[in-house]
Short mmCIF file of C-alpha atoms in Angstrom, two decimals:
data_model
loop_
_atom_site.label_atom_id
_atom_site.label_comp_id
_atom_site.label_asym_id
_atom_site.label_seq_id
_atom_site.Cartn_x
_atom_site.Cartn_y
_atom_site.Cartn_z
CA UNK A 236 -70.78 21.06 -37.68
CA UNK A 237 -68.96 20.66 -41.37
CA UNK A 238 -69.55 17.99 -43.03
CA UNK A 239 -67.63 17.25 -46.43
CA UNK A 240 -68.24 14.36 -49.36
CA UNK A 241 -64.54 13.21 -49.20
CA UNK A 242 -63.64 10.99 -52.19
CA UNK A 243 -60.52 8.79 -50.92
CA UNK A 244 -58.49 7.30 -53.62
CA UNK A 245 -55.87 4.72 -52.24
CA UNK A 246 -57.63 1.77 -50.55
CA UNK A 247 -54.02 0.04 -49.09
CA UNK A 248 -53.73 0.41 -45.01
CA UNK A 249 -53.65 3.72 -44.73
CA UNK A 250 -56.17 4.79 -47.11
CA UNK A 251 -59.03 2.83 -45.96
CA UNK A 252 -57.70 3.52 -42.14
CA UNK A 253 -58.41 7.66 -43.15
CA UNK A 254 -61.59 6.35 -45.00
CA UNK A 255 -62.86 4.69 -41.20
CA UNK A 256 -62.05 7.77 -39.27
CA UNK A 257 -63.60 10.07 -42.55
CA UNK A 258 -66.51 8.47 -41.87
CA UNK A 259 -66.72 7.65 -38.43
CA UNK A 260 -66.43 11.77 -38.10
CA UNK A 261 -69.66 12.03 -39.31
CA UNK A 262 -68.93 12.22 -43.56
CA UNK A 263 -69.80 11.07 -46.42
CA UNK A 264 -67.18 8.63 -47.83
CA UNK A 265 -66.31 6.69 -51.36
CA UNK A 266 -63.17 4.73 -51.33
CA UNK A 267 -61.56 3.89 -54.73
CA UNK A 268 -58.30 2.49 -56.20
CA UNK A 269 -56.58 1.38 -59.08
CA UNK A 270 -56.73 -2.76 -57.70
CA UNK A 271 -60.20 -3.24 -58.51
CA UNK A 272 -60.45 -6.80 -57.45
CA UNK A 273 -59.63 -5.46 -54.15
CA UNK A 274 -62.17 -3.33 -54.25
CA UNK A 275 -64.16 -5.36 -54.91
CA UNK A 276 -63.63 -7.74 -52.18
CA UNK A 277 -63.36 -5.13 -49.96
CA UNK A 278 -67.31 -4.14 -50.88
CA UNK A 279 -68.29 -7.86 -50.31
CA UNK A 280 -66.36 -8.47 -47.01
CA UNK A 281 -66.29 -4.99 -45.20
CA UNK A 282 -62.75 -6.01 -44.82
CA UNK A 283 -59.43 -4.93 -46.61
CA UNK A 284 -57.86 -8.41 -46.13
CA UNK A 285 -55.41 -7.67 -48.20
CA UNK A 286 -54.01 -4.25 -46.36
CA UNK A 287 -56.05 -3.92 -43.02
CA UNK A 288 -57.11 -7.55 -41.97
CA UNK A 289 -58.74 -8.05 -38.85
CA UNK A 290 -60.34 -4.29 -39.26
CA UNK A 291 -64.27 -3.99 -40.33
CA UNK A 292 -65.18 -1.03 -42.76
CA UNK A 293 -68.17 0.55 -41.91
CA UNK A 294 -71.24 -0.50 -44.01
CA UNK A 295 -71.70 3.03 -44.77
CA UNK A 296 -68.85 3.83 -46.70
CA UNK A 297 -69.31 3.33 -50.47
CA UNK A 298 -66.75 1.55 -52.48
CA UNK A 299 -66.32 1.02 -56.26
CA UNK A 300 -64.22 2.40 -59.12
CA UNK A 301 -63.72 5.56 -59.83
CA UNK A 302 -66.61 7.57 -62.15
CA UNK A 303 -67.32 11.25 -62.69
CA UNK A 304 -70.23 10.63 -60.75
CA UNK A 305 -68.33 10.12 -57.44
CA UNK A 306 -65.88 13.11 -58.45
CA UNK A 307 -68.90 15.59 -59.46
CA UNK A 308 -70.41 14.67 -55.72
CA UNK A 309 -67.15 14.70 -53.92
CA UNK A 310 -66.31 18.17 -52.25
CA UNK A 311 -62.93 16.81 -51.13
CA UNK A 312 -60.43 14.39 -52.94
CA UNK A 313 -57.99 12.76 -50.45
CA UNK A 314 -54.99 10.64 -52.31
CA UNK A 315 -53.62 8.07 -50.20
CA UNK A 316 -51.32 6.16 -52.73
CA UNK A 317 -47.34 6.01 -53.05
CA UNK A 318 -45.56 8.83 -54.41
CA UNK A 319 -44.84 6.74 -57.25
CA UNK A 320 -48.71 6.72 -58.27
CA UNK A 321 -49.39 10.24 -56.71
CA UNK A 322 -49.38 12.09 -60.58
CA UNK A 323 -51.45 8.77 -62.08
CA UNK A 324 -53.96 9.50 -59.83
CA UNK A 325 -54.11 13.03 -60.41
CA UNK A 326 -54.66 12.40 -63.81
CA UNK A 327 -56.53 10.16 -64.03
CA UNK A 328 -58.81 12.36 -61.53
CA UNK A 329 -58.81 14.97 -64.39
CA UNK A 330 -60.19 18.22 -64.80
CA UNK A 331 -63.14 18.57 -62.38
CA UNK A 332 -61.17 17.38 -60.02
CA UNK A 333 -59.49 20.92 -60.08
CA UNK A 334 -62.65 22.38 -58.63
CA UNK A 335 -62.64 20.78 -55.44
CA UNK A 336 -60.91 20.38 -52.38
CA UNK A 337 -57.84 18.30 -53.28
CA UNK A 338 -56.00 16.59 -49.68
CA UNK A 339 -53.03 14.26 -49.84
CA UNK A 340 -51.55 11.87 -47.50
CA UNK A 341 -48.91 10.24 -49.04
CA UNK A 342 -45.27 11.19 -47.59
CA UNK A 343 -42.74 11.40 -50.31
CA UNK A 344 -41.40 13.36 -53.08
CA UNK A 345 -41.77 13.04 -56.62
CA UNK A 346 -39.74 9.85 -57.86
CA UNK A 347 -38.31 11.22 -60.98
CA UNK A 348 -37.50 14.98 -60.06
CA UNK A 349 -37.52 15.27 -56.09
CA UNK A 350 -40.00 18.00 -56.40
CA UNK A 351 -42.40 18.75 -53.37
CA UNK A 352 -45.70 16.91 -54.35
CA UNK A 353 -47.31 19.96 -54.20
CA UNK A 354 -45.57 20.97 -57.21
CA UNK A 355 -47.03 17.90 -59.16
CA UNK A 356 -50.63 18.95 -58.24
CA UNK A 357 -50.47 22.14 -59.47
CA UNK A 358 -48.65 21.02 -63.02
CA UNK A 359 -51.08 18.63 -63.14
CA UNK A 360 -53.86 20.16 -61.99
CA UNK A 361 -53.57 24.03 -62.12
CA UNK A 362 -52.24 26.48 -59.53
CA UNK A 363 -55.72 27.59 -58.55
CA UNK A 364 -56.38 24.55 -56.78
CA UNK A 365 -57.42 24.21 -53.06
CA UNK A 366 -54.57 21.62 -52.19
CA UNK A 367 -53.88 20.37 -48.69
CA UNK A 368 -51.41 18.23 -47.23
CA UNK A 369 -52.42 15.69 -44.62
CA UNK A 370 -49.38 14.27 -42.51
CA UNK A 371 -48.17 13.03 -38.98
CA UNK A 372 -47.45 10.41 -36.82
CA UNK A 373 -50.29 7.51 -37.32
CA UNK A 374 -50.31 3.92 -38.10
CA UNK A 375 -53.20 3.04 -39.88
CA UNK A 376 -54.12 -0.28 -37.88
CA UNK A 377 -53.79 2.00 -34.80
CA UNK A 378 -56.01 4.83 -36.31
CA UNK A 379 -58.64 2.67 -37.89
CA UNK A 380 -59.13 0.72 -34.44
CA UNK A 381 -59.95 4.04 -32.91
CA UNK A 382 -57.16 4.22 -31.15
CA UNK A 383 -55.85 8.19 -30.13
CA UNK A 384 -53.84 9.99 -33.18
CA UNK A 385 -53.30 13.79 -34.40
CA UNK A 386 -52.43 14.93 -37.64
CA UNK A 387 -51.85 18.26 -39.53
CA UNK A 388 -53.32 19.42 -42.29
CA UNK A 389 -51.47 22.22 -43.91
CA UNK A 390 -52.69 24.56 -46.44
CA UNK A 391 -52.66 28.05 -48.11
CA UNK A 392 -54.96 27.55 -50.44
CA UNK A 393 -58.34 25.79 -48.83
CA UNK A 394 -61.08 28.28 -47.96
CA UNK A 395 -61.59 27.25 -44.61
CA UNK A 396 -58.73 25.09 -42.99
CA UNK A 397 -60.23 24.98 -39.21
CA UNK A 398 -63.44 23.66 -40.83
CA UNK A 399 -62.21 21.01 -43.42
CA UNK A 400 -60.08 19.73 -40.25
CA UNK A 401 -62.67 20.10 -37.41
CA UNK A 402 -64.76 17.61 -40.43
CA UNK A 403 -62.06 15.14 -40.40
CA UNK A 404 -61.72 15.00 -36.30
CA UNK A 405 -63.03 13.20 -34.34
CA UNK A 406 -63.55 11.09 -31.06
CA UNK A 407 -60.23 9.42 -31.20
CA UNK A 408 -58.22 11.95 -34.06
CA UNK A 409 -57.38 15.89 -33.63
CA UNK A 410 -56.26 17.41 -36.83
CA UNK A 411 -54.10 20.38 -36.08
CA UNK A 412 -53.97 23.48 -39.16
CA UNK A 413 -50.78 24.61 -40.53
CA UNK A 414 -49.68 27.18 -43.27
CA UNK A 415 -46.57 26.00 -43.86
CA UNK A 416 -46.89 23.39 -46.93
CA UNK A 417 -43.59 23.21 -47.83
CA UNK A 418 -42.37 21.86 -44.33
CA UNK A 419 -45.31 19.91 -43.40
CA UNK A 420 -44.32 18.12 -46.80
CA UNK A 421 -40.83 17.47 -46.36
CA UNK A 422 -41.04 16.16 -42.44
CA UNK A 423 -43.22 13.64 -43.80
CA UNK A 424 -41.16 12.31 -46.92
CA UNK A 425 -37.72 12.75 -44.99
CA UNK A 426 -38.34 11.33 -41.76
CA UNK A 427 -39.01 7.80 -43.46
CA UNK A 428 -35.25 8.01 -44.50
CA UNK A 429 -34.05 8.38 -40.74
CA UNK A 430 -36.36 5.56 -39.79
CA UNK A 431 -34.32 2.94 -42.14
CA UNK A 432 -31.37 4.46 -40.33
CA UNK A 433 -32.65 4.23 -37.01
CA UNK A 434 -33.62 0.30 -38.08
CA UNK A 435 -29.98 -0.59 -39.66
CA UNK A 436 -28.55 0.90 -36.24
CA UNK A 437 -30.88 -1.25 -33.90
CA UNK A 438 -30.20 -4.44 -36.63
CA UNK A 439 -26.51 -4.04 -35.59
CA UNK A 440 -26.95 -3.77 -32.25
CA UNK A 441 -25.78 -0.23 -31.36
CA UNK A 442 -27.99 0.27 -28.88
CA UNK A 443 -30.46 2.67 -27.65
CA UNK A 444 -27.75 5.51 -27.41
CA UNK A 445 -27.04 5.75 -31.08
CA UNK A 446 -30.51 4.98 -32.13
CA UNK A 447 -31.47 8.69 -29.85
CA UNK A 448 -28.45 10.12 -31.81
CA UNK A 449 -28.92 9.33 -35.56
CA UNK A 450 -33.21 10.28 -34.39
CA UNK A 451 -31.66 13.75 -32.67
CA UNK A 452 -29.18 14.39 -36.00
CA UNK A 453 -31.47 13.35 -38.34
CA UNK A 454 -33.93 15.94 -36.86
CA UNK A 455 -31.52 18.47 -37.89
CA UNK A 456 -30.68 17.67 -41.41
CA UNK A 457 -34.45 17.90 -42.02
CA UNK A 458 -34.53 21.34 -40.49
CA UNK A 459 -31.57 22.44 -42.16
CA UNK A 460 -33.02 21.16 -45.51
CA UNK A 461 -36.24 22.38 -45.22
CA UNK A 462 -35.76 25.92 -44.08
CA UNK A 463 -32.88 26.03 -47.05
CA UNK A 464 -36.55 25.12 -49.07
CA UNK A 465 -38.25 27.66 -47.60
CA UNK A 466 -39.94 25.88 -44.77
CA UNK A 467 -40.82 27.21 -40.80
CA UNK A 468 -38.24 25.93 -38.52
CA UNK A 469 -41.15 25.31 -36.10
CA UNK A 470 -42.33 22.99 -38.54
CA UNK A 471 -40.25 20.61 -37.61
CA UNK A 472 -41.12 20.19 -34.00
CA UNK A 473 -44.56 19.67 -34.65
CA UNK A 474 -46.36 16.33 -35.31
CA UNK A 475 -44.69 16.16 -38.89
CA UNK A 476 -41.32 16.68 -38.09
CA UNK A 477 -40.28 15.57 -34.94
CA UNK A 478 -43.15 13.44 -33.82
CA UNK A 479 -43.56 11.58 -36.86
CA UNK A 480 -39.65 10.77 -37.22
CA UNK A 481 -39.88 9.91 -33.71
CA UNK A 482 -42.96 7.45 -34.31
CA UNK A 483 -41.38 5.37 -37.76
CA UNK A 484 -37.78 4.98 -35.85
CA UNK A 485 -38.68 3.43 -32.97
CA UNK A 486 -42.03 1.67 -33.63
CA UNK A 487 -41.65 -2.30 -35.33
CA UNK A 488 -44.86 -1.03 -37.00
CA UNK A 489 -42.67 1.38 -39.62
CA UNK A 490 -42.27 0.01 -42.95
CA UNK A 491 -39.09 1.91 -43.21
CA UNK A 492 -37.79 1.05 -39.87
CA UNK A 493 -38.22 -2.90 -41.01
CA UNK A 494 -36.43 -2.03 -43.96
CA UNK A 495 -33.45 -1.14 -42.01
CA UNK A 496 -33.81 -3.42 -40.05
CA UNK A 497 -33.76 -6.21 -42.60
CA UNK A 498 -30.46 -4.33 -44.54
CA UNK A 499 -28.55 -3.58 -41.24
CA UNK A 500 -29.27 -7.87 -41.05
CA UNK A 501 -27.06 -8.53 -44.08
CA UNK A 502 -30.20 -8.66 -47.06
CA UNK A 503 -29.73 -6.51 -50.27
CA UNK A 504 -32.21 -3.62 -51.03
CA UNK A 505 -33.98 -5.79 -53.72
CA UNK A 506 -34.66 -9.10 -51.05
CA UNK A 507 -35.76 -6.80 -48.55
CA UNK A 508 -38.68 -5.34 -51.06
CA UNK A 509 -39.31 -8.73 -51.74
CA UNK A 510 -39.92 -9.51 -48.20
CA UNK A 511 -41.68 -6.44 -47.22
CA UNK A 512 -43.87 -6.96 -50.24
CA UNK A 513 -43.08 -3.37 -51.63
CA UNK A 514 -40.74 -0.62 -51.54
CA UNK A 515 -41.06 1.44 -48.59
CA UNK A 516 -41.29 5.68 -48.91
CA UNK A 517 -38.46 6.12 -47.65
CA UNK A 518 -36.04 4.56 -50.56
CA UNK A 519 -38.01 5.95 -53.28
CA UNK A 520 -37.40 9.61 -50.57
CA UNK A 521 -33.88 9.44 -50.54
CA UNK A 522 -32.98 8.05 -54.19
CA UNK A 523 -35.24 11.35 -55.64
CA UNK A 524 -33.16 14.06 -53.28
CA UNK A 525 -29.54 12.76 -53.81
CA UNK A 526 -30.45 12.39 -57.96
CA UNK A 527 -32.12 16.00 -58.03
CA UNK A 528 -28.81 17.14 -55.84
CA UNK A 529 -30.96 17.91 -52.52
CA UNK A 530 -29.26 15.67 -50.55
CA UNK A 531 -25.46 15.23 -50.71
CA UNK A 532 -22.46 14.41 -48.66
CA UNK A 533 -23.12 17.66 -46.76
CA UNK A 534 -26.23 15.52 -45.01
CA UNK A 535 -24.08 12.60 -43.66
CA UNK A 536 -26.97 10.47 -42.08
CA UNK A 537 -29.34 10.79 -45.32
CA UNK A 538 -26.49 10.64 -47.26
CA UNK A 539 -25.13 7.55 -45.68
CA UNK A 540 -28.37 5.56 -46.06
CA UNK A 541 -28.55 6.11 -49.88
CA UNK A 542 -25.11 5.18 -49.62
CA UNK A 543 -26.35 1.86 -48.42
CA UNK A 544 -29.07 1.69 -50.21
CA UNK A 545 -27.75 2.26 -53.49
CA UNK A 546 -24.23 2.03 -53.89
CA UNK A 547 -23.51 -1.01 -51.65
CA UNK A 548 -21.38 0.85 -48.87
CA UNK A 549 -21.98 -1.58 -45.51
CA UNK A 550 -24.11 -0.51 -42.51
CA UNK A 551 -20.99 -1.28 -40.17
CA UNK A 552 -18.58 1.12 -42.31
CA UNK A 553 -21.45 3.78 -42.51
CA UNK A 554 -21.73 3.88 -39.00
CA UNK A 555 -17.78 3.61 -38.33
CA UNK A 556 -17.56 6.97 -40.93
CA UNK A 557 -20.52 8.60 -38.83
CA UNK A 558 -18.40 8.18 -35.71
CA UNK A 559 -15.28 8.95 -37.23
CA UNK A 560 -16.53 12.91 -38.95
CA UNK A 561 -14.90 15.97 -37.51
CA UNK A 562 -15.49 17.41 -34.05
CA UNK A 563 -17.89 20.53 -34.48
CA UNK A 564 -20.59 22.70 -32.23
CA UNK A 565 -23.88 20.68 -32.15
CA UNK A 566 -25.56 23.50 -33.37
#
């Protein structure tokens, strides 16, 4: 069976949750991050308090800052950070970096110019590089307990897809292969935007009927958008498109979904980061395509929540002008 040294840089929820099923699958694992007092107690403890309580690490995983050591003996690089640290990391990776195997899991675009963060990798790291995307519907407190999940990793540049993701399965995760980068990237940045929707609608009290509608409408802006990117319709139908939007907009686990849930309550965007503890992917998603002119009016869900988010139209009258557009064929 394949067996890969995976070097897994992000140690929040998520991170560590991948590192647990990296190594539970039978790798080699070194988790790193830029909080190295959390690191640190994470070593001591076997426990990421901080992001995962309640969840043991396994005593096999190594964890520690970041040394070309650990990148000259990794043969994969997985980034699990926020978009808004996703070209840091890179970075500060560096140059032999380039020569392996370099995975992503974080869903979002590129904060200041909406690019695909695919794009980033190879201006930062060269467009030889064997990148990967890794994306789907997963919690990480679900994952890391071993409970049943699937992902896709998508790729056109890794040597041996069905083999890097046969390494990363395991008893209670399938990882499904894709070609299609482009789409497997924007179903996971753009479905995070539908889930605040789909949590300001349920915060008002709409009901389950308009929740199924704004899930069902916001399915097609994202197709619409990412073919007009280049992306496979069928994309969006798989576990990144329509499984993961379904997952963060009707789950209480969704950061995003609790952010719309705490806006569609009456709190501004700034006391709802302050009670979530951090800004969820899905503002950071939606600010970068309306400023880089991917998203406009034309999108009226996606374009209604930045509307919300950002220029302090209220939930109610973004939902009354959602009922009140034209009549046209669905579609």
């Amino acid at each position: 069976m394949n067996r890969e040294r995976f070097l897994v840089f992000g140690a929040g929820s998520w991170g560590s949750a991948l590192a647990i099923q990296l190594f539970n699958a039978g790798n080699e694992v070194f988790l790193t991050s830029f909080d190295k007092k959390n690191l640190s107690k994470i070593n001591t403890e076997k426990e990421n308090k901080k992001y995962l309580p309640g969840v043991s690490l396994p005593k096999g995983i190594s964890i520690g800052s970041l040394c070309e050591k650990e990148i000259e003996r990794a043969t994969s690089i997985l980034v699990c950070v926020k978009s808004t640290g996703f070209k840091d990391v890179l970075t500060l990776l560096g140059t032999k970096a380039s020569e392996k195997k370099i995975l992503w899991a974080t869903k979002g675009f590129d904060p200041s110019s909406g690019s695909f963060l695919s794009a980033v990798a190879e201006q930062t790291l060269g467009k030889n590089i064997q990148a990967g995307v890794v994306s789907g519907p997963t919690f990480a407190e679900e994952l890391a307990t071993g409970k049943p999940a699937a992902l896709t990793l998508a790729t056109r540049k890794i040597l041996d897809p069905v083999g890097l993701a046969t390494s990363m399965s395991g008893k209670s995760l399938r990882v499904y292969t894709s070609k299609d980068m482009l789409g497997v990237q924007f179903g996971g940045g753009f479905k995070n935007i539908i889930a605040i929707a789909a949590g300001i609608s349920d915060s008002l009290g709409l009901g389950a009927n308009a929740r199924s509608a704004l899930i069902t409408r916001g399915l097609i802006e994202m197709k619409l958008l990412g073919v007009s990117y280049g992306a496979e319709e069928k994309t969006f139908f798989g576990l990144s498109g329509l499984g993961d939007i379904v997952l963060s907009s009707t789950d209480n686990q969704s950061r995003n979904r609790a952010l719309g849930k705490l806006i569609g309550s009456g709190k501004t965007l700034n006391e709802s980061i302050d009670q979530l503890g951090s800004t969820p992917e899905g503002a950071n998603a939606i600010k970068a395509l309306v400023r880089s002119g991917a998203v406009s009016k034309k999108h009226p869900i996606a374009y209604s929540v930045y509307s919300v988010l950002f220029e302090g139209l209220s939930p109610l009258e973004a939902a009354k002008r959602l009922m009140d557009r034209p009549i046209k064929d669905e579609h």
